[in-house]
CSV table of C-alpha atoms and ligand atoms in Angstrom, one decimal:
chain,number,residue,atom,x,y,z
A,865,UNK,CA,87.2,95.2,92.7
A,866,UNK,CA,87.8,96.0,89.2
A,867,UNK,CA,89.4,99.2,87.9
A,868,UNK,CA,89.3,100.8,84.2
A,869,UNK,CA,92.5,102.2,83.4
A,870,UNK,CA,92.8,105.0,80.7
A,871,UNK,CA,96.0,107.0,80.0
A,872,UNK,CA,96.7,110.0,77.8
A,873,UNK,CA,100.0,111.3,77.2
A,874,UNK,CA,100.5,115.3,77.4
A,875,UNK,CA,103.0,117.6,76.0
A,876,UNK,CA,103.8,121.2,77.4
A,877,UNK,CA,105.9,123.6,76.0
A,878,UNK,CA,107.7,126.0,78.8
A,879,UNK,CA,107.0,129.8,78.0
A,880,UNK,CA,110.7,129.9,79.1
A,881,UNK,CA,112.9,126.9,78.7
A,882,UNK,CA,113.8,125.3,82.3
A,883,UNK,CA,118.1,125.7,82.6
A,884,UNK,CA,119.5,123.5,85.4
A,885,UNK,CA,123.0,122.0,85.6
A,886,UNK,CA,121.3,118.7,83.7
A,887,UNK,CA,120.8,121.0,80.4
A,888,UNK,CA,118.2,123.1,78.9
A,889,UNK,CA,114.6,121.5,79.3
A,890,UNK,CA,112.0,123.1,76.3
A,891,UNK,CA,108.8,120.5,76.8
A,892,UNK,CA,107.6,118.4,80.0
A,893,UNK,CA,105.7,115.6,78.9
A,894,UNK,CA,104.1,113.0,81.1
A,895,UNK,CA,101.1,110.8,81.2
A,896,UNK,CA,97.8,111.7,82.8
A,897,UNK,CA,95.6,108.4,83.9
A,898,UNK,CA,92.1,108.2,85.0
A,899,UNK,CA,90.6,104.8,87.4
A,900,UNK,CA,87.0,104.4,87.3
A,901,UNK,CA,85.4,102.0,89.4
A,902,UNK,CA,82.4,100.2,88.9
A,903,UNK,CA,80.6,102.1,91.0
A,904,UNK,CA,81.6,105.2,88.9
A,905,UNK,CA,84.1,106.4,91.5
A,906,UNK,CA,86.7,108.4,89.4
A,907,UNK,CA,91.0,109.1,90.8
A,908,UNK,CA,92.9,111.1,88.1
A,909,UNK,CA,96.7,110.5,88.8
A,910,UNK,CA,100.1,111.6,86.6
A,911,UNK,CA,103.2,110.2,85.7
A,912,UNK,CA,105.8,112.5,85.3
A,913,UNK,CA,109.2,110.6,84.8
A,914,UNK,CA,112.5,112.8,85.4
A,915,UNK,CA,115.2,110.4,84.1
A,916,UNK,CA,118.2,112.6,84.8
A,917,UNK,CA,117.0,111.6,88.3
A,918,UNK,CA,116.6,107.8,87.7
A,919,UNK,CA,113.2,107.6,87.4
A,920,UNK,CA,111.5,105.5,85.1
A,921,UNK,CA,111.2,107.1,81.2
A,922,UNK,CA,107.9,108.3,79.6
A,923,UNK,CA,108.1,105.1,77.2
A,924,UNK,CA,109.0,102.7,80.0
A,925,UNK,CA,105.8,104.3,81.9
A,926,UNK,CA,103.8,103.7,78.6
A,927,UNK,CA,104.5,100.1,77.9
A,928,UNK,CA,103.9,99.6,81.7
A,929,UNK,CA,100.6,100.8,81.6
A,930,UNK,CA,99.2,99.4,78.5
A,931,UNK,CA,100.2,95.9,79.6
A,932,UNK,CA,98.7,96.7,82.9
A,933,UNK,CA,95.7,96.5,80.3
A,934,UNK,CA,92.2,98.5,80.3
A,935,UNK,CA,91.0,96.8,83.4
A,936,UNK,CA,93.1,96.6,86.6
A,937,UNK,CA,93.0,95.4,90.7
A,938,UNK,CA,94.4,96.9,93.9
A,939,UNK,CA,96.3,94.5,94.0
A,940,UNK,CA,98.0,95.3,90.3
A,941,UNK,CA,98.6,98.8,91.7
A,942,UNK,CA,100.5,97.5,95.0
A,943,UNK,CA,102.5,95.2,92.6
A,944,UNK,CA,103.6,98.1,90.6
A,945,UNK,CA,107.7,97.4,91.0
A,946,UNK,CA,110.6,99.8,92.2
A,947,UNK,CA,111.8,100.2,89.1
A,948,UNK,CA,108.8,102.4,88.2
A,949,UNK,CA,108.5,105.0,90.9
A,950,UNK,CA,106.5,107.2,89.0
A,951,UNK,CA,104.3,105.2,87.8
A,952,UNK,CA,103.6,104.1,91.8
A,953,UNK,CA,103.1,106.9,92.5
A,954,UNK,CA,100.6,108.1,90.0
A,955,UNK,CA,98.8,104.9,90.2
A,956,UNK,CA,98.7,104.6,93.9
A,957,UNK,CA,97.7,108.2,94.4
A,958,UNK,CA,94.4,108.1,91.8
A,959,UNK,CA,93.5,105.0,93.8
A,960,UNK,CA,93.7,106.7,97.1
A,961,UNK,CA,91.0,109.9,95.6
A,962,UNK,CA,88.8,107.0,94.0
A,963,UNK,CA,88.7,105.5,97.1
A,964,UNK,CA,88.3,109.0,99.4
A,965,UNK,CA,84.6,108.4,100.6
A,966,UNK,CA,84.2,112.6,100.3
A,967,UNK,CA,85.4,114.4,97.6
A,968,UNK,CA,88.7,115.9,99.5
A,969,UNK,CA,88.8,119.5,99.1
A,970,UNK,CA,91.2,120.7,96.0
A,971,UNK,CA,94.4,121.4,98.4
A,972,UNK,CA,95.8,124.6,97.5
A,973,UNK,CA,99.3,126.8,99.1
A,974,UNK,CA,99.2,130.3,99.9
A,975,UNK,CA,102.0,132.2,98.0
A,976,UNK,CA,103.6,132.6,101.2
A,977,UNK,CA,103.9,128.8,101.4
A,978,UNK,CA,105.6,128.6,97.6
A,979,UNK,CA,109.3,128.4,97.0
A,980,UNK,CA,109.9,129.7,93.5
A,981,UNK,CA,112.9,129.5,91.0
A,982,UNK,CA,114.3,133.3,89.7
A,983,UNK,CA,116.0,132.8,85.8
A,984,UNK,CA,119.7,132.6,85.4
A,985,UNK,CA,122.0,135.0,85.4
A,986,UNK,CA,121.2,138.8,86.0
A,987,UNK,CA,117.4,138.4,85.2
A,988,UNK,CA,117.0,137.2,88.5
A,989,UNK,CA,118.1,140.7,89.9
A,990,UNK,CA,114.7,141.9,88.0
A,991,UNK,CA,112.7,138.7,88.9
A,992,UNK,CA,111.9,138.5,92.2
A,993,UNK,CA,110.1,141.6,93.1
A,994,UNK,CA,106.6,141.1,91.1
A,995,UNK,CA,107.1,137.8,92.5
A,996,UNK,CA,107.3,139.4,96.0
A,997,UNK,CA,104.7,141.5,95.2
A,998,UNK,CA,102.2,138.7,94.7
A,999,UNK,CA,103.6,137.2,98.3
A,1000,UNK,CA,106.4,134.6,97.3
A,1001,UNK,CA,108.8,135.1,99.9
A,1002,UNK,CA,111.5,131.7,99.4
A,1003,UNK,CA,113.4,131.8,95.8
A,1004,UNK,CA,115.7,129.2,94.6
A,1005,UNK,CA,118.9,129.9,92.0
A,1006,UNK,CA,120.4,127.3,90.2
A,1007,UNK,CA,124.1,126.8,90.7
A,1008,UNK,CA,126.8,125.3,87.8
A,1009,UNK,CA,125.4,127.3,84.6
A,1010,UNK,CA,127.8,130.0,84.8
A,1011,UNK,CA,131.4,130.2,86.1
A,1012,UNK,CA,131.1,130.3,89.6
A,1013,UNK,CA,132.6,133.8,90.4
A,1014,UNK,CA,130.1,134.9,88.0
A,1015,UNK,CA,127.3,132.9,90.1
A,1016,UNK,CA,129.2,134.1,93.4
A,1017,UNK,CA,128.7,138.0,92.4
A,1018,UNK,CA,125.5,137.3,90.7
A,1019,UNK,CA,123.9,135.6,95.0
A,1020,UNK,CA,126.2,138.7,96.3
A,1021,UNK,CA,124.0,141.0,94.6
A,1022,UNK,CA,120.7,139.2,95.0
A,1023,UNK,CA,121.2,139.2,98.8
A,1024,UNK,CA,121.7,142.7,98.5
A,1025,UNK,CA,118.7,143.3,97.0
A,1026,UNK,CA,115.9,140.6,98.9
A,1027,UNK,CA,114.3,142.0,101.4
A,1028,UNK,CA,115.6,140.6,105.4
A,1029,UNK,CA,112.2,138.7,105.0
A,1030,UNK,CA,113.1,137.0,102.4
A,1031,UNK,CA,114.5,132.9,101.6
A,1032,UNK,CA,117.1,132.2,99.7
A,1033,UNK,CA,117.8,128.9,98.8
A,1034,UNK,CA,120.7,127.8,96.0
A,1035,UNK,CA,120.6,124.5,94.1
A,1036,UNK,CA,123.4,123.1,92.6
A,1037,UNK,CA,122.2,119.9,91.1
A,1038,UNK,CA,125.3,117.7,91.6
A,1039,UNK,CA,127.4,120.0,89.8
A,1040,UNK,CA,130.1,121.1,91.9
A,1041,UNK,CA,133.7,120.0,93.0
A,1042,UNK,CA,134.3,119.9,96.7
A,1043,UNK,CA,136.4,123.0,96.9
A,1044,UNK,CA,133.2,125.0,94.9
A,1045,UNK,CA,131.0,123.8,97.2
A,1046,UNK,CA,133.5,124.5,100.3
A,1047,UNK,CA,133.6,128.2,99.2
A,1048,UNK,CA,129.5,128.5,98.3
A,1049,UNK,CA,129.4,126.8,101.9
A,1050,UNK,CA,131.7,129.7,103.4
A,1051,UNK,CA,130.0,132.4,101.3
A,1052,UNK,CA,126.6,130.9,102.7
A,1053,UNK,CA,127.9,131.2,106.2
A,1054,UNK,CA,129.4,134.5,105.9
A,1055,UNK,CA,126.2,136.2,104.7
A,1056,UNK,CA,124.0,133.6,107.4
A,1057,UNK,CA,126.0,135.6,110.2
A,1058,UNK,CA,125.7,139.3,108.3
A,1059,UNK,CA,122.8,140.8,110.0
A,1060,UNK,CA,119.7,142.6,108.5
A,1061,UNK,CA,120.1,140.0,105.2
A,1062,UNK,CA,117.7,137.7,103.9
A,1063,UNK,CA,117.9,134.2,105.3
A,1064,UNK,CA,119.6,131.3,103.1
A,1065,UNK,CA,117.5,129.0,103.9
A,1066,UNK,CA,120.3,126.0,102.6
A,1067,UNK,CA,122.5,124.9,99.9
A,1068,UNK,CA,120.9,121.9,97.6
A,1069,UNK,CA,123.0,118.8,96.3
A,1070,UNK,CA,126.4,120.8,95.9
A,1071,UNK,CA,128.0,117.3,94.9
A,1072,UNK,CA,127.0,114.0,92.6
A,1073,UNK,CA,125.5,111.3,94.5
A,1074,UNK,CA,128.2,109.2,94.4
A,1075,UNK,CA,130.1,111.3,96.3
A,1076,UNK,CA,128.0,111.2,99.6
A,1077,UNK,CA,130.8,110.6,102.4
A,1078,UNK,CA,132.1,113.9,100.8
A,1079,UNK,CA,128.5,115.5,101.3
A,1080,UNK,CA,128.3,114.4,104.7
A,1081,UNK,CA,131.7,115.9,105.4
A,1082,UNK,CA,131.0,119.6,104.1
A,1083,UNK,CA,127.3,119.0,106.0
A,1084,UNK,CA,129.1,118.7,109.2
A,1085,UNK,CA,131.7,121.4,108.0
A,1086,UNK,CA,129.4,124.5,107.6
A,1087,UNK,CA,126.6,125.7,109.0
A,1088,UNK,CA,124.5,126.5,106.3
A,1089,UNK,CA,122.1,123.4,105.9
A,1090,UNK,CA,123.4,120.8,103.1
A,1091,UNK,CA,119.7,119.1,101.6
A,1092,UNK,CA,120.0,116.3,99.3
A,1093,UNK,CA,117.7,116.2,96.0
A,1094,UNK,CA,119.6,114.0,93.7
A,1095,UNK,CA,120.9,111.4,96.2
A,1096,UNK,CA,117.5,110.7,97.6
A,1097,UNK,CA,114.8,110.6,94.1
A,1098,UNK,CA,113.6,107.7,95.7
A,1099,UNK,CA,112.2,106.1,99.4
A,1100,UNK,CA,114.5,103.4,99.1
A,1101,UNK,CA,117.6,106.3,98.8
A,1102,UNK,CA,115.8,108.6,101.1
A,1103,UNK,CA,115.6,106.2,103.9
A,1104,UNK,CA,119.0,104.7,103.3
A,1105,UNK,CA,121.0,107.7,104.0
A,1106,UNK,CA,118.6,108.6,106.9
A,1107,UNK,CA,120.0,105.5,108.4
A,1108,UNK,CA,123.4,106.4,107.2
A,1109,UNK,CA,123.5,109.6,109.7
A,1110,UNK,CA,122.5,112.6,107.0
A,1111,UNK,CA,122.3,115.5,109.5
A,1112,UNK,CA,120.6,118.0,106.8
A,1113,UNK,CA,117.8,118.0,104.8
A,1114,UNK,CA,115.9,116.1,102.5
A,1115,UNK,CA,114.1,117.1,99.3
A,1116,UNK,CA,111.0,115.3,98.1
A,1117,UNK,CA,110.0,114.7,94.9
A,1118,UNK,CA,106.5,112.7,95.5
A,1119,UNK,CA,105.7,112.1,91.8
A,1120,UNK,CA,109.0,110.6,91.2
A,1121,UNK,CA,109.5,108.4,94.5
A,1122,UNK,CA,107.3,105.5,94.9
A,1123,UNK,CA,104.0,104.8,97.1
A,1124,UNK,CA,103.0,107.6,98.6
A,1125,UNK,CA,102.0,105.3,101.4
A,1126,UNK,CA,106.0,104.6,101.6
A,1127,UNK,CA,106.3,108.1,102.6
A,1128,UNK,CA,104.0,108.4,105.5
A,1129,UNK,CA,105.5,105.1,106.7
A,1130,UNK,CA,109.3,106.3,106.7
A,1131,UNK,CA,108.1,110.0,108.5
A,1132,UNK,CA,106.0,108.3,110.8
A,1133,UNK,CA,108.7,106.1,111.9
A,1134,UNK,CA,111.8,108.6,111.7
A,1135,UNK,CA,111.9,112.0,112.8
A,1136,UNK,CA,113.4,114.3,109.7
A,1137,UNK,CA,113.1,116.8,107.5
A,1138,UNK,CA,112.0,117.0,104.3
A,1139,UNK,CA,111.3,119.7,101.5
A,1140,UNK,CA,108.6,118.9,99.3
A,1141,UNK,CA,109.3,119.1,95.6
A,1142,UNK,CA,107.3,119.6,92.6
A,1143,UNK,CA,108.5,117.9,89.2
A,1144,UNK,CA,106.7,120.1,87.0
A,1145,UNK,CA,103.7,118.2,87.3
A,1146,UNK,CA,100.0,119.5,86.0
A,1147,UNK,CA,97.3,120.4,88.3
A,1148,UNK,CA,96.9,116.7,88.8
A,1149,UNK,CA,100.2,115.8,90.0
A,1150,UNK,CA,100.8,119.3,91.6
A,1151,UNK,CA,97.5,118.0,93.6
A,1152,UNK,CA,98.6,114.8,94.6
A,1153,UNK,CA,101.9,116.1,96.1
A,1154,UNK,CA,100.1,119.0,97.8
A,1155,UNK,CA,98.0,116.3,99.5
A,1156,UNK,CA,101.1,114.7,100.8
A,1157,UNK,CA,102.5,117.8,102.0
A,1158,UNK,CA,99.7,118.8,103.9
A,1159,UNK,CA,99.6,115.9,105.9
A,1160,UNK,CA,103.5,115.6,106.6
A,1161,UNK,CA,103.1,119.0,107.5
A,1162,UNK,CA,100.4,117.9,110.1
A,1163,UNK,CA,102.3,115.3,111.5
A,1164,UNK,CA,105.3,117.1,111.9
A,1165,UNK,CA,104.8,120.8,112.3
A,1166,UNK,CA,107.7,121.6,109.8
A,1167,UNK,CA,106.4,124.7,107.4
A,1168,UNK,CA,109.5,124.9,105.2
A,1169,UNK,CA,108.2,126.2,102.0
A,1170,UNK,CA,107.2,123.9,99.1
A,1171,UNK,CA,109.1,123.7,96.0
A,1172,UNK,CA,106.0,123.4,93.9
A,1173,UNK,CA,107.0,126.0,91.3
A,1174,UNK,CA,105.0,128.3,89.8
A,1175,UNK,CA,102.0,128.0,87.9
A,1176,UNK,CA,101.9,129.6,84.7
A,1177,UNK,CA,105.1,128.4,83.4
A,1178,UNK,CA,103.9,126.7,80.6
A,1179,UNK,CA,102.8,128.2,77.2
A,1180,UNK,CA,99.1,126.7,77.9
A,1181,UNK,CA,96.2,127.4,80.2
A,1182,UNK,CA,95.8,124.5,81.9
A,1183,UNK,CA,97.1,125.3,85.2
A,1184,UNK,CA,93.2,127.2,85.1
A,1185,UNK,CA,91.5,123.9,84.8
A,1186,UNK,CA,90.4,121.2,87.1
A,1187,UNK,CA,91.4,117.3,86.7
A,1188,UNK,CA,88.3,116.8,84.7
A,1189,UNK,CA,88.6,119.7,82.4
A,1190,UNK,CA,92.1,118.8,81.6
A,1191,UNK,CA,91.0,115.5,80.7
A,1192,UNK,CA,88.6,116.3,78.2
A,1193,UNK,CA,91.8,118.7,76.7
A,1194,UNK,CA,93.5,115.7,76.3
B,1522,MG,MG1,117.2,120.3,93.3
């Protein structure tokens, strides 16, 4: 079977620039592609690289695809190499909707089911209750912007605040030393064990990837769940430290991993838990991973909420439009 291949890059500006312990992030900017079929059969899939996490760059992506040229096989999608995880992934995941015999229906997640991040510093006291209002009940803070005793009062009082119902869950993005992460571990566990507070639901790569016999230490230490992000952007890594003996959690970032089809293999073989992830995607990407979710979610029961951020965050109006819409925009 012969495939066309078009690509079109996008741009989007954040109404708010994104601040993690990586730096300050002002535009995403990906690549959307479309496959078309002979028999008119259309799969819209999106790169979106994330170098600070090893994946491939935009440009790497770029030159990939228009070698690839305008035509393609299956078989030039399965042979898309490591080295390119997003690119598999957007690839392989357009060809699985071209080939979908129904239209699947768009997948969507209740609020309930969304896991959004609050701003730094003291405008997350403010934040979360219109968020709560519209029915998020899991927020993320990232750690390692501030000093930490400012980021230790600033949790304090956010704890103070949420509501009992509420999920906390802090991300430090590699960016701690051990003893930081011992005491956000001991803080964790010492409001875990205070009744009538909101749930932290777990502490998100305190340490560098390198440094995992050090993360597996502090997991085994505390009891506030350790989940890795960083350490695991792709199957290979997830799968490694599976074997390795990780006893926490895993985040997932699909658009950045590989094969989705990797995925399903290594959950339906191993029994762990994962977090799914967004990377900022659009509405194409976003749709992908919320496909993936959904099923993982079938197979294993787990209903931790989805990191999928929140839609709206970007100065234009496409998180309103549907893959074919955004297409013409491009
Ligand atoms: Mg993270």
């Amino acid at each position: 079977m012969v495939i066309r291949l078009v690509s079109h890059v996008y741009r989007r500006r954040w109404r708010q620039p994104l601040h993690t312990a990586h730096g300050v992030w002002q535009w995403r900017q990906g690549l959307l592609v479309k496959l078309e079929d002979g028999l008119g059969r259309v799969g819209y899939g999106e790169i979106a690289p994330l170098p600070s996490f090893g994946s491939e760059t935009l440009a790497l992506a770029q030159d990939f695809c228009a070698g690839l040229g305008p035509t393609l096989t299956i078989d030039d999608i399965r042979a898309i190499p490591d080295r390119l995880p997003a690119t598999q992934f957007a690839l392989a995941s357009a060809l699985e909707q071209l080939q979908a015999i129904a239209a699947a229906p768009l997948p969507t997640a209740a609020a309930s089911r969304l896991s959004l991040l609050l701003p730094p510093g003291e405008a997350a006291l403010e934040a979360w209750s219109p968020l709560w209002q519209e029915g998020i009940r899991t927020f993320k803070v990232k750690l390692g912007i501030a000093p930490g005793v400012a980021e230790m009062a600033l949790v304090q009082a956010l704890v103070a605040a949420l509501p009992a119902a509420a999920h906390l869950r802090l991300d430090a993005n590699g960016s701690l030393s051990l003893g930081e992460a011992s005491q956000w571990l001991s803080l964790c566990d010492r409001l875990r064990a205070t009744p009538d507070l909101c749930t932290i639901d777990y502490l998100e790569q305190p340490l560098a990837p390198s440094a995992f016999p050090l993360l597996q230490s502090l997991a085994q230490r505390f009891h506030t769940p350790v989940a890795l992000d960083e350490s695991v952007a792709t199957y290979h890594q997830l799968e490694n430290l599976y074997r390795q003996g990780w006893p926490g959690l895993f985040i997932v970032k699909p658009a950045i991993a590989g094969f989705p089809g990797r995925l399903r293999q290594i959950w339906a073989k191993h029994r762990l838990t994962l977090v799914f992830s967004s990377v900022f995607e659009t509405s194409i990407g976003r749709r992908a991973v919320l496909a993936l979710a959904a099923q993982y979610q079938q197979h294993s029961g787990n209903h931790l909420a989805l990191g999928l951020g929140a839609r709206h965050s970007f100065e234009d109006d496409w998180d309103d439009l549907s893959p074919d819409q955004l297409w013409q925009r491009l």
